[in-house]
N, CA, C and O atoms as a CHARMM CRD file, in Angstrom:
* protein
*
  312
    1    1 MET  N     40.79100 -60.97000 -37.71600 PROA 1      0.00000
    2    1 MET  CA    40.56700 -59.60300 -37.27400 PROA 1      0.00000
    3    1 MET  C     41.47800 -59.23100 -36.11600 PROA 1      0.00000
    4    1 MET  O     41.78900 -58.05600 -35.91900 PROA 1      0.00000
    5    2 ALA  N     41.90300 -60.21900 -35.35500 PROA 2      0.00000
    6    2 ALA  CA    42.76400 -59.92100 -34.21200 PROA 2      0.00000
    7    2 ALA  C     44.11700 -59.37900 -34.66900 PROA 2      0.00000
    8    2 ALA  O     44.68700 -58.49500 -34.03000 PROA 2      0.00000
    9    3 VAL  N     44.62100 -59.91100 -35.77000 PROA 3      0.00000
   10    3 VAL  CA    45.91300 -59.44700 -36.28000 PROA 3      0.00000
   11    3 VAL  C     45.79400 -58.00300 -36.77700 PROA 3      0.00000
   12    3 VAL  O     46.68500 -57.18700 -36.54200 PROA 3      0.00000
   13    4 LEU  N     44.70000 -57.69800 -37.45700 PROA 4      0.00000
   14    4 LEU  CA    44.47800 -56.33600 -37.94600 PROA 4      0.00000
   15    4 LEU  C     44.34300 -55.35300 -36.78400 PROA 4      0.00000
   16    4 LEU  O     44.83400 -54.22600 -36.86300 PROA 4      0.00000
   17    5 ARG  N     43.68600 -55.77300 -35.71700 PROA 5      0.00000
   18    5 ARG  CA    43.54800 -54.91400 -34.54300 PROA 5      0.00000
   19    5 ARG  C     44.89500 -54.65100 -33.88200 PROA 5      0.00000
   20    5 ARG  O     45.15700 -53.53800 -33.42600 PROA 5      0.00000
   21    6 ILE  N     45.74000 -55.65700 -33.82900 PROA 6      0.00000
   22    6 ILE  CA    47.07000 -55.48200 -33.22900 PROA 6      0.00000
   23    6 ILE  C     47.92900 -54.55100 -34.08600 PROA 6      0.00000
   24    6 ILE  O     48.63000 -53.68900 -33.55600 PROA 6      0.00000
   25    7 ILE  N     47.87600 -54.72200 -35.39800 PROA 7      0.00000
   26    7 ILE  CA    48.64300 -53.84600 -36.29500 PROA 7      0.00000
   27    7 ILE  C     48.17600 -52.40900 -36.17600 PROA 7      0.00000
   28    7 ILE  O     48.99400 -51.49100 -36.11200 PROA 7      0.00000
   29    8 CYS  N     46.85900 -52.20500 -36.14500 PROA 8      0.00000
   30    8 CYS  CA    46.32400 -50.84500 -35.98700 PROA 8      0.00000
   31    8 CYS  C     46.69900 -50.25900 -34.63000 PROA 8      0.00000
   32    8 CYS  O     46.97400 -49.06300 -34.53000 PROA 8      0.00000
   33    9 ALA  N     46.71400 -51.07600 -33.59900 PROA 9      0.00000
   34    9 ALA  CA    47.08400 -50.59300 -32.26900 PROA 9      0.00000
   35    9 ALA  C     48.55200 -50.16400 -32.22100 PROA 9      0.00000
   36    9 ALA  O     48.89700 -49.18600 -31.55900 PROA 9      0.00000
   37   10 ILE  N     49.40100 -50.89300 -32.91900 PROA 10     0.00000
   38   10 ILE  CA    50.82200 -50.51900 -32.97200 PROA 10     0.00000
   39   10 ILE  C     50.98500 -49.18600 -33.68900 PROA 10     0.00000
   40   10 ILE  O     51.71000 -48.31100 -33.21500 PROA 10     0.00000
   41   11 PHE  N     50.31300 -49.02500 -34.83300 PROA 11     0.00000
   42   11 PHE  CA    50.38700 -47.75300 -35.55700 PROA 11     0.00000
   43   11 PHE  C     49.74700 -46.61600 -34.76300 PROA 11     0.00000
   44   11 PHE  O     50.19900 -45.47300 -34.84700 PROA 11     0.00000
   45   12 LEU  N     48.70500 -46.91500 -33.99600 PROA 12     0.00000
   46   12 LEU  CA    48.07600 -45.90300 -33.14900 PROA 12     0.00000
   47   12 LEU  C     49.04200 -45.43200 -32.06800 PROA 12     0.00000
   48   12 LEU  O     49.11700 -44.23900 -31.77400 PROA 12     0.00000
   49   13 PHE  N     49.77400 -46.36000 -31.48400 PROA 13     0.00000
   50   13 PHE  CA    50.77100 -46.02100 -30.46500 PROA 13     0.00000
   51   13 PHE  C     51.88900 -45.16600 -31.05800 PROA 13     0.00000
   52   13 PHE  O     52.32500 -44.19300 -30.44400 PROA 13     0.00000
   53   14 ILE  N     52.34700 -45.53100 -32.24800 PROA 14     0.00000
   54   14 ILE  CA    53.41400 -44.76800 -32.89600 PROA 14     0.00000
   55   14 ILE  C     52.93700 -43.36200 -33.25500 PROA 14     0.00000
   56   14 ILE  O     53.66600 -42.39100 -33.05800 PROA 14     0.00000
   57   15 SER  N     51.72000 -43.25000 -33.77800 PROA 15     0.00000
   58   15 SER  CA    51.20800 -41.93200 -34.12900 PROA 15     0.00000
   59   15 SER  C     50.98200 -41.07800 -32.88500 PROA 15     0.00000
   60   15 SER  O     51.16800 -39.86200 -32.92900 PROA 15     0.00000
   61   16 ALA  N     50.58600 -41.69800 -31.77900 PROA 16     0.00000
   62   16 ALA  CA    50.43000 -40.94600 -30.53100 PROA 16     0.00000
   63   16 ALA  C     51.77700 -40.40800 -30.05200 PROA 16     0.00000
   64   16 ALA  O     51.85900 -39.27000 -29.59000 PROA 16     0.00000
   65   17 LEU  N     52.82100 -41.20700 -30.15700 PROA 17     0.00000
   66   17 LEU  CA    54.15300 -40.74500 -29.76900 PROA 17     0.00000
   67   17 LEU  C     54.63100 -39.60500 -30.66500 PROA 17     0.00000
   68   17 LEU  O     55.24200 -38.65200 -30.18000 PROA 17     0.00000
   69   18 VAL  N     54.35900 -39.69200 -31.96000 PROA 18     0.00000
   70   18 VAL  CA    54.76700 -38.63400 -32.88000 PROA 18     0.00000
   71   18 VAL  C     54.02400 -37.34000 -32.56400 PROA 18     0.00000
   72   18 VAL  O     54.61800 -36.26200 -32.60400 PROA 18     0.00000
   73   19 VAL  N     52.73100 -37.43200 -32.25000 PROA 19     0.00000
   74   19 VAL  CA    51.97000 -36.23800 -31.87900 PROA 19     0.00000
   75   19 VAL  C     52.55700 -35.60200 -30.62800 PROA 19     0.00000
   76   19 VAL  O     52.75300 -34.38800 -30.58300 PROA 19     0.00000
   77   20 ILE  N     52.83700 -36.40400 -29.62000 PROA 20     0.00000
   78   20 ILE  CA    53.37100 -35.88300 -28.36000 PROA 20     0.00000
   79   20 ILE  C     54.71700 -35.20200 -28.57900 PROA 20     0.00000
   80   20 ILE  O     54.93300 -34.08300 -28.11200 PROA 20     0.00000
   81   21 VAL  N     55.61600 -35.87000 -29.28500 PROA 21     0.00000
   82   21 VAL  CA    56.95900 -35.32200 -29.49900 PROA 21     0.00000
   83   21 VAL  C     56.91000 -34.06300 -30.35400 PROA 21     0.00000
   84   21 VAL  O     57.59100 -33.08200 -30.05600 PROA 21     0.00000
   85   22 SER  N     56.10800 -34.08400 -31.41600 PROA 22     0.00000
   86   22 SER  CA    56.06900 -32.91200 -32.29200 PROA 22     0.00000
   87   22 SER  C     55.42900 -31.70700 -31.61300 PROA 22     0.00000
   88   22 SER  O     55.82900 -30.57300 -31.87600 PROA 22     0.00000
   89   23 VAL  N     54.45500 -31.92700 -30.75400 PROA 23     0.00000
   90   23 VAL  CA    53.85300 -30.80900 -30.02400 PROA 23     0.00000
   91   23 VAL  C     54.82900 -30.25800 -28.99300 PROA 23     0.00000
   92   23 VAL  O     54.92000 -29.04400 -28.81100 PROA 23     0.00000
   93   24 LEU  N     55.54700 -31.13000 -28.32700 PROA 24     0.00000
   94   24 LEU  CA    56.49500 -30.66000 -27.31200 PROA 24     0.00000
   95   24 LEU  C     57.69100 -29.93400 -27.93100 PROA 24     0.00000
   96   24 LEU  O     58.27900 -29.07200 -27.27800 PROA 24     0.00000
   97   25 LEU  N     58.05900 -30.25100 -29.14500 PROA 25     0.00000
   98   25 LEU  CA    59.18600 -29.58700 -29.78500 PROA 25     0.00000
   99   25 LEU  C     58.83400 -28.23500 -30.38800 PROA 25     0.00000
  100   25 LEU  O     59.72400 -27.43800 -30.68500 PROA 25     0.00000
  101   26 GLN  N     57.55100 -27.96900 -30.57300 PROA 26     0.00000
  102   26 GLN  CA    57.14800 -26.69500 -31.16000 PROA 26     0.00000
  103   26 GLN  C     57.28600 -25.57100 -30.14700 PROA 26     0.00000
  104   26 GLN  O     57.12000 -25.76500 -28.94300 PROA 26     0.00000
  105   27 GLN  N     57.59500 -24.38800 -30.66900 PROA 27     0.00000
  106   27 GLN  CA    57.69200 -23.21100 -29.82100 PROA 27     0.00000
  107   27 GLN  C     56.30500 -22.67800 -29.55100 PROA 27     0.00000
  108   27 GLN  O     55.37800 -22.89000 -30.33100 PROA 27     0.00000
  109   28 GLY  N     56.17300 -21.98000 -28.42900 PROA 28     0.00000
  110   28 GLY  CA    54.90600 -21.37000 -28.09700 PROA 28     0.00000
  111   28 GLY  C     54.58500 -20.22500 -29.03600 PROA 28     0.00000
  112   28 GLY  O     55.48800 -19.60200 -29.59500 PROA 28     0.00000
  113   29 SER  N     53.30600 -19.94500 -29.21100 PROA 29     0.00000
  114   29 SER  CA    52.92300 -18.87200 -30.11700 PROA 29     0.00000
  115   29 SER  C     53.08400 -17.50000 -29.47300 PROA 29     0.00000
  116   29 SER  O     53.06600 -16.48700 -30.17300 PROA 29     0.00000
  117   30 ARG  N     53.23700 -17.45200 -28.17100 PROA 30     0.00000
  118   30 ARG  CA    53.42100 -16.16800 -27.47900 PROA 30     0.00000
  119   30 ARG  C     54.87000 -16.03400 -27.07000 PROA 30     0.00000
  120   30 ARG  O     55.36700 -16.79000 -26.23600 PROA 30     0.00000
  121   31 GLN  N     55.53200 -15.08200 -27.65300 PROA 31     0.00000
  122   31 GLN  CA    56.94800 -14.86200 -27.39800 PROA 31     0.00000
  123   31 GLN  C     57.18300 -13.58700 -26.60300 PROA 31     0.00000
  124   31 GLN  O     58.30000 -13.06900 -26.60100 PROA 31     0.00000
  125   32 GLY  N     56.18400 -13.07800 -25.94000 PROA 32     0.00000
  126   32 GLY  CA    56.34400 -11.85700 -25.17200 PROA 32     0.00000
  127   32 GLY  C     56.18700 -10.62600 -26.03800 PROA 32     0.00000
  128   32 GLY  O     55.47500 -10.66400 -27.04000 PROA 32     0.00000
  129   33 LEU  N     56.84000  -9.53400 -25.67000 PROA 33     0.00000
  130   33 LEU  CA    56.70400  -8.28500 -26.40200 PROA 33     0.00000
  131   33 LEU  C     57.39600  -8.32400 -27.76000 PROA 33     0.00000
  132   33 LEU  O     57.06500  -7.53200 -28.64200 PROA 33     0.00000
  133   34 GLY  N     58.34600  -9.22800 -27.93900 PROA 34     0.00000
  134   34 GLY  CA    59.02100  -9.33600 -29.22800 PROA 34     0.00000
  135   34 GLY  C     58.08100  -9.79200 -30.33000 PROA 34     0.00000
  136   34 GLY  O     58.29300  -9.46300 -31.49700 PROA 34     0.00000
  137   35 ALA  N     57.05400 -10.53900 -29.98000 PROA 35     0.00000
  138   35 ALA  CA    56.09500 -11.00400 -30.97300 PROA 35     0.00000
  139   35 ALA  C     55.25100  -9.86000 -31.50200 PROA 35     0.00000
  140   35 ALA  O     54.76500  -9.91600 -32.63100 PROA 35     0.00000
  141   36 ILE  N     55.07200  -8.82500 -30.69600 PROA 36     0.00000
  142   36 ILE  CA    54.28300  -7.68100 -31.14900 PROA 36     0.00000
  143   36 ILE  C     55.02700  -6.92800 -32.24300 PROA 36     0.00000
  144   36 ILE  O     54.42100  -6.50600 -33.22700 PROA 36     0.00000
  145   37 ALA  N     56.31800  -6.76000 -32.08200 PROA 37     0.00000
  146   37 ALA  CA    57.09600  -5.95500 -33.02100 PROA 37     0.00000
  147   37 ALA  C     57.39600  -6.70800 -34.31400 PROA 37     0.00000
  148   37 ALA  O     57.19800  -6.15700 -35.39700 PROA 37     0.00000
  149   38 GLY  N     57.86400  -7.93900 -34.23100 PROA 38     0.00000
  150   38 GLY  CA    58.31500  -8.58800 -35.45500 PROA 38     0.00000
  151   38 GLY  C     57.80700  -9.99400 -35.65100 PROA 38     0.00000
  152   38 GLY  O     58.25500 -10.67300 -36.57600 PROA 38     0.00000
  153   39 GLY  N     56.89600 -10.46100 -34.82800 PROA 39     0.00000
  154   39 GLY  CA    56.41500 -11.82600 -34.95200 PROA 39     0.00000
  155   39 GLY  C     55.56300 -12.06500 -36.17500 PROA 39     0.00000
  156   39 GLY  O     55.53500 -13.17600 -36.70400 PROA 39     0.00000
  157   40 ALA  N     54.86800 -11.04000 -36.63200 PROA 40     0.00000
  158   40 ALA  CA    53.98800 -11.20800 -37.78500 PROA 40     0.00000
  159   40 ALA  C     54.78500 -11.44200 -39.06300 PROA 40     0.00000
  160   40 ALA  O     54.30700 -12.12200 -39.97200 PROA 40     0.00000
  161   41 GLU  N     55.97900 -10.89600 -39.14500 PROA 41     0.00000
  162   41 GLU  CA    56.77500 -11.06300 -40.34800 PROA 41     0.00000
  163   41 GLU  C     57.21600 -12.51000 -40.52900 PROA 41     0.00000
  164   41 GLU  O     57.26200 -12.99700 -41.65800 PROA 41     0.00000
  165   42 THR  N     57.53600 -13.19800 -39.45800 PROA 42     0.00000
  166   42 THR  CA    57.93000 -14.59200 -39.59200 PROA 42     0.00000
  167   42 THR  C     56.71600 -15.48200 -39.80200 PROA 42     0.00000
  168   42 THR  O     56.83200 -16.53900 -40.42200 PROA 42     0.00000
  169   43 PHE  N     55.55700 -15.08000 -39.30300 PROA 43     0.00000
  170   43 PHE  CA    54.35300 -15.89200 -39.47700 PROA 43     0.00000
  171   43 PHE  C     53.88200 -15.87400 -40.91900 PROA 43     0.00000
  172   43 PHE  O     53.46200 -16.90600 -41.44400 PROA 43     0.00000
  173   44 PHE  N     53.94400 -14.73100 -41.56400 PROA 44     0.00000
  174   44 PHE  CA    53.47700 -14.61200 -42.92800 PROA 44     0.00000
  175   44 PHE  C     54.60700 -14.74100 -43.94400 PROA 44     0.00000
  176   44 PHE  O     54.42600 -14.39700 -45.11200 PROA 44     0.00000
  177   45 GLY  N     55.75400 -15.22300 -43.52300 PROA 45     0.00000
  178   45 GLY  CA    56.88100 -15.35500 -44.43400 PROA 45     0.00000
  179   45 GLY  C     56.64100 -16.41300 -45.49000 PROA 45     0.00000
  180   45 GLY  O     55.84300 -17.33000 -45.29700 PROA 45     0.00000
  181   46 LYS  N     57.34200 -16.28100 -46.61500 PROA 46     0.00000
  182   46 LYS  CA    57.15900 -17.22100 -47.71000 PROA 46     0.00000
  183   46 LYS  C     57.74400 -18.59200 -47.39300 PROA 46     0.00000
  184   46 LYS  O     57.22300 -19.60900 -47.85000 PROA 46     0.00000
  185   47 ASN  N     58.80800 -18.62500 -46.62500 PROA 47     0.00000
  186   47 ASN  CA    59.51600 -19.88000 -46.38600 PROA 47     0.00000
  187   47 ASN  C     59.14500 -20.53800 -45.06900 PROA 47     0.00000
  188   47 ASN  O     59.93200 -21.32600 -44.54500 PROA 47     0.00000
  189   48 LYS  N     57.99400 -20.24900 -44.52300 PROA 48     0.00000
  190   48 LYS  CA    57.59700 -20.84100 -43.24900 PROA 48     0.00000
  191   48 LYS  C     57.41900 -22.35400 -43.37100 PROA 48     0.00000
  192   48 LYS  O     57.77200 -23.09000 -42.45000 PROA 48     0.00000
  193   49 ALA  N     56.88100 -22.82200 -44.48700 PROA 49     0.00000
  194   49 ALA  CA    56.64800 -24.25700 -44.65600 PROA 49     0.00000
  195   49 ALA  C     57.95800 -25.03000 -44.76200 PROA 49     0.00000
  196   49 ALA  O     57.99300 -26.22200 -44.45800 PROA 49     0.00000
  197   50 LYS  N     59.02400 -24.37700 -45.18300 PROA 50     0.00000
  198   50 LYS  CA    60.31200 -25.05000 -45.31900 PROA 50     0.00000
  199   50 LYS  C     61.12200 -25.01000 -44.03400 PROA 50     0.00000
  200   50 LYS  O     62.14400 -25.68800 -43.92900 PROA 50     0.00000
  201   51 SER  N     60.68700 -24.23500 -43.06600 PROA 51     0.00000
  202   51 SER  CA    61.43400 -24.10800 -41.83300 PROA 51     0.00000
  203   51 SER  C     61.18100 -25.30100 -40.91600 PROA 51     0.00000
  204   51 SER  O     60.32600 -26.14400 -41.18700 PROA 51     0.00000
  205   52 TYR  N     61.93300 -25.35200 -39.84100 PROA 52     0.00000
  206   52 TYR  CA    61.81000 -26.42400 -38.86100 PROA 52     0.00000
  207   52 TYR  C     60.42900 -26.40800 -38.21500 PROA 52     0.00000
  208   52 TYR  O     59.83100 -27.46100 -37.99600 PROA 52     0.00000
  209   53 GLU  N     59.92400 -25.21200 -37.90800 PROA 53     0.00000
  210   53 GLU  CA    58.61000 -25.09500 -37.28400 PROA 53     0.00000
  211   53 GLU  C     57.51100 -25.53100 -38.24400 PROA 53     0.00000
  212   53 GLU  O     56.52600 -26.14300 -37.83200 PROA 53     0.00000
  213   54 GLY  N     57.68000 -25.21600 -39.51800 PROA 54     0.00000
  214   54 GLY  CA    56.70200 -25.63200 -40.51300 PROA 54     0.00000
  215   54 GLY  C     56.64600 -27.14100 -40.67100 PROA 54     0.00000
  216   54 GLY  O     55.57400 -27.72700 -40.81800 PROA 54     0.00000
  217   55 LYS  N     57.82800 -27.76200 -40.63700 PROA 55     0.00000
  218   55 LYS  CA    57.86400 -29.22200 -40.74200 PROA 55     0.00000
  219   55 LYS  C     57.26800 -29.88200 -39.50900 PROA 55     0.00000
  220   55 LYS  O     56.60200 -30.91200 -39.62100 PROA 55     0.00000
  221   56 LEU  N     57.49700 -29.30400 -38.33400 PROA 56     0.00000
  222   56 LEU  CA    56.89100 -29.84300 -37.12100 PROA 56     0.00000
  223   56 LEU  C     55.37100 -29.69400 -37.14300 PROA 56     0.00000
  224   56 LEU  O     54.65000 -30.59100 -36.70800 PROA 56     0.00000
  225   57 ALA  N     54.89300 -28.57200 -37.64300 PROA 57     0.00000
  226   57 ALA  CA    53.45000 -28.36500 -37.73400 PROA 57     0.00000
  227   57 ALA  C     52.82700 -29.36600 -38.70500 PROA 57     0.00000
  228   57 ALA  O     51.75000 -29.89900 -38.43900 PROA 57     0.00000
  229   58 LEU  N     53.49400 -29.62300 -39.82400 PROA 58     0.00000
  230   58 LEU  CA    52.99500 -30.59600 -40.78300 PROA 58     0.00000
  231   58 LEU  C     52.99600 -32.00800 -40.18800 PROA 58     0.00000
  232   58 LEU  O     52.04400 -32.76600 -40.37700 PROA 58     0.00000
  233   59 ALA  N     54.06300 -32.35500 -39.47200 PROA 59     0.00000
  234   59 ALA  CA    54.12800 -33.66800 -38.82500 PROA 59     0.00000
  235   59 ALA  C     53.02700 -33.81200 -37.78500 PROA 59     0.00000
  236   59 ALA  O     52.45300 -34.89100 -37.63400 PROA 59     0.00000
  237   60 THR  N     52.72900 -32.73900 -37.07000 PROA 60     0.00000
  238   60 THR  CA    51.66300 -32.77800 -36.07000 PROA 60     0.00000
  239   60 THR  C     50.31400 -33.00500 -36.73700 PROA 60     0.00000
  240   60 THR  O     49.51300 -33.81000 -36.26200 PROA 60     0.00000
  241   61 LYS  N     50.06200 -32.30500 -37.82800 PROA 61     0.00000
  242   61 LYS  CA    48.77700 -32.44700 -38.52000 PROA 61     0.00000
  243   61 LYS  C     48.59600 -33.84700 -39.09200 PROA 61     0.00000
  244   61 LYS  O     47.52700 -34.44400 -38.96400 PROA 61     0.00000
  245   62 ILE  N     49.63900 -34.36500 -39.72100 PROA 62     0.00000
  246   62 ILE  CA    49.54300 -35.69200 -40.34000 PROA 62     0.00000
  247   62 ILE  C     49.38000 -36.77200 -39.28300 PROA 62     0.00000
  248   62 ILE  O     48.53300 -37.65300 -39.42600 PROA 62     0.00000
  249   63 SER  N     50.17800 -36.71500 -38.22700 PROA 63     0.00000
  250   63 SER  CA    50.08300 -37.74900 -37.19900 PROA 63     0.00000
  251   63 SER  C     48.78700 -37.64800 -36.40200 PROA 63     0.00000
  252   63 SER  O     48.26200 -38.67000 -35.95800 PROA 63     0.00000
  253   64 ALA  N     48.26200 -36.44400 -36.21200 PROA 64     0.00000
  254   64 ALA  CA    46.97500 -36.30900 -35.53400 PROA 64     0.00000
  255   64 ALA  C     45.85400 -36.87200 -36.39700 PROA 64     0.00000
  256   64 ALA  O     44.93500 -37.51300 -35.88700 PROA 64     0.00000
  257   65 GLY  N     45.92800 -36.63700 -37.69900 PROA 65     0.00000
  258   65 GLY  CA    44.93300 -37.21900 -38.60200 PROA 65     0.00000
  259   65 GLY  C     45.00900 -38.73700 -38.61700 PROA 65     0.00000
  260   65 GLY  O     43.98000 -39.41200 -38.60600 PROA 65     0.00000
  261   66 ALA  N     46.21500 -39.27300 -38.64300 PROA 66     0.00000
  262   66 ALA  CA    46.39100 -40.72600 -38.60100 PROA 66     0.00000
  263   66 ALA  C     45.87800 -41.29300 -37.28300 PROA 66     0.00000
  264   66 ALA  O     45.28800 -42.37300 -37.25900 PROA 66     0.00000
  265   67 PHE  N     46.09800 -40.57400 -36.19200 PROA 67     0.00000
  266   67 PHE  CA    45.61800 -41.00800 -34.87900 PROA 67     0.00000
  267   67 PHE  C     44.09600 -41.09900 -34.86500 PROA 67     0.00000
  268   67 PHE  O     43.52900 -42.06800 -34.36000 PROA 67     0.00000
  269   68 ILE  N     43.43900 -40.08600 -35.42000 PROA 68     0.00000
  270   68 ILE  CA    41.96900 -40.07800 -35.44300 PROA 68     0.00000
  271   68 ILE  C     41.43100 -41.21100 -36.31300 PROA 68     0.00000
  272   68 ILE  O     40.50300 -41.91700 -35.92000 PROA 68     0.00000
  273   69 VAL  N     42.02000 -41.37900 -37.49500 PROA 69     0.00000
  274   69 VAL  CA    41.55800 -42.43600 -38.40400 PROA 69     0.00000
  275   69 VAL  C     41.78200 -43.81300 -37.79600 PROA 69     0.00000
  276   69 VAL  O     40.90100 -44.67000 -37.85800 PROA 69     0.00000
  277   70 LEU  N     42.94800 -44.03000 -37.21200 PROA 70     0.00000
  278   70 LEU  CA    43.23200 -45.33000 -36.60600 PROA 70     0.00000
  279   70 LEU  C     42.33700 -45.59700 -35.40400 PROA 70     0.00000
  280   70 LEU  O     41.95800 -46.74300 -35.16500 PROA 70     0.00000
  281   71 SER  N     41.99800 -44.57300 -34.65300 PROA 71     0.00000
  282   71 SER  CA    41.07900 -44.75100 -33.52500 PROA 71     0.00000
  283   71 SER  C     39.70200 -45.19300 -34.01600 PROA 71     0.00000
  284   71 SER  O     39.07500 -46.07100 -33.42300 PROA 71     0.00000
  285   72 ILE  N     39.24100 -44.58200 -35.09500 PROA 72     0.00000
  286   72 ILE  CA    37.94000 -44.95800 -35.64900 PROA 72     0.00000
  287   72 ILE  C     37.98400 -46.37700 -36.21000 PROA 72     0.00000
  288   72 ILE  O     37.02900 -47.13800 -36.05100 PROA 72     0.00000
  289   73 VAL  N     39.08800 -46.73600 -36.86600 PROA 73     0.00000
  290   73 VAL  CA    39.22200 -48.08200 -37.43100 PROA 73     0.00000
  291   73 VAL  C     39.23600 -49.14000 -36.32900 PROA 73     0.00000
  292   73 VAL  O     38.58600 -50.17800 -36.45500 PROA 73     0.00000
  293   74 ILE  N     39.96400 -48.88200 -35.26400 PROA 74     0.00000
  294   74 ILE  CA    40.01300 -49.84200 -34.15700 PROA 74     0.00000
  295   74 ILE  C     38.64800 -49.98700 -33.49800 PROA 74     0.00000
  296   74 ILE  O     38.25200 -51.08700 -33.11200 PROA 74     0.00000
  297   75 THR  N     37.93000 -48.87400 -33.36900 PROA 75     0.00000
  298   75 THR  CA    36.58300 -48.94400 -32.80000 PROA 75     0.00000
  299   75 THR  C     35.64400 -49.71400 -33.71600 PROA 75     0.00000
  300   75 THR  O     34.81000 -50.48100 -33.23400 PROA 75     0.00000
  301   76 ALA  N     35.76000 -49.52500 -35.01600 PROA 76     0.00000
  302   76 ALA  CA    34.89200 -50.23600 -35.96300 PROA 76     0.00000
  303   76 ALA  C     35.21100 -51.72800 -35.99800 PROA 76     0.00000
  304   76 ALA  O     34.31500 -52.55100 -36.18800 PROA 76     0.00000
  305   77 ILE  N     36.47400 -52.07700 -35.81800 PROA 77     0.00000
  306   77 ILE  CA    36.86500 -53.49300 -35.84400 PROA 77     0.00000
  307   77 ILE  C     36.35200 -54.23200 -34.61000 PROA 77     0.00000
  308   77 ILE  O     35.93700 -55.38800 -34.69400 PROA 77     0.00000
  309   78 SER  N     36.38600 -53.56200 -33.48100 PROA 78     0.00000
  310   78 SER  CA    36.01300 -54.21400 -32.20900 PROA 78     0.00000
  311   78 SER  C     34.55000 -54.53200 -32.12500 PROA 78     0.00000
  312   78 SER  O     34.09300 -55.07800 -31.12100 PROA 78     0.00000
């Protein structure tokens, strides 16, 4: 069980780093007055998932989910 705990801890550390980096690379949702005029068009655009921001959001969601699951697994192992 000690080896499994170490492996999970390594993956937990990596997923934590991915969450931190992906959140820091994302742009803020408030862009000032420009967001009022044209921000909604980019939010509801068809190609948002293919953009850089969409990929960062997906990476954040996946790594946050992995972080939560690995935290629960490490707690259950201990």
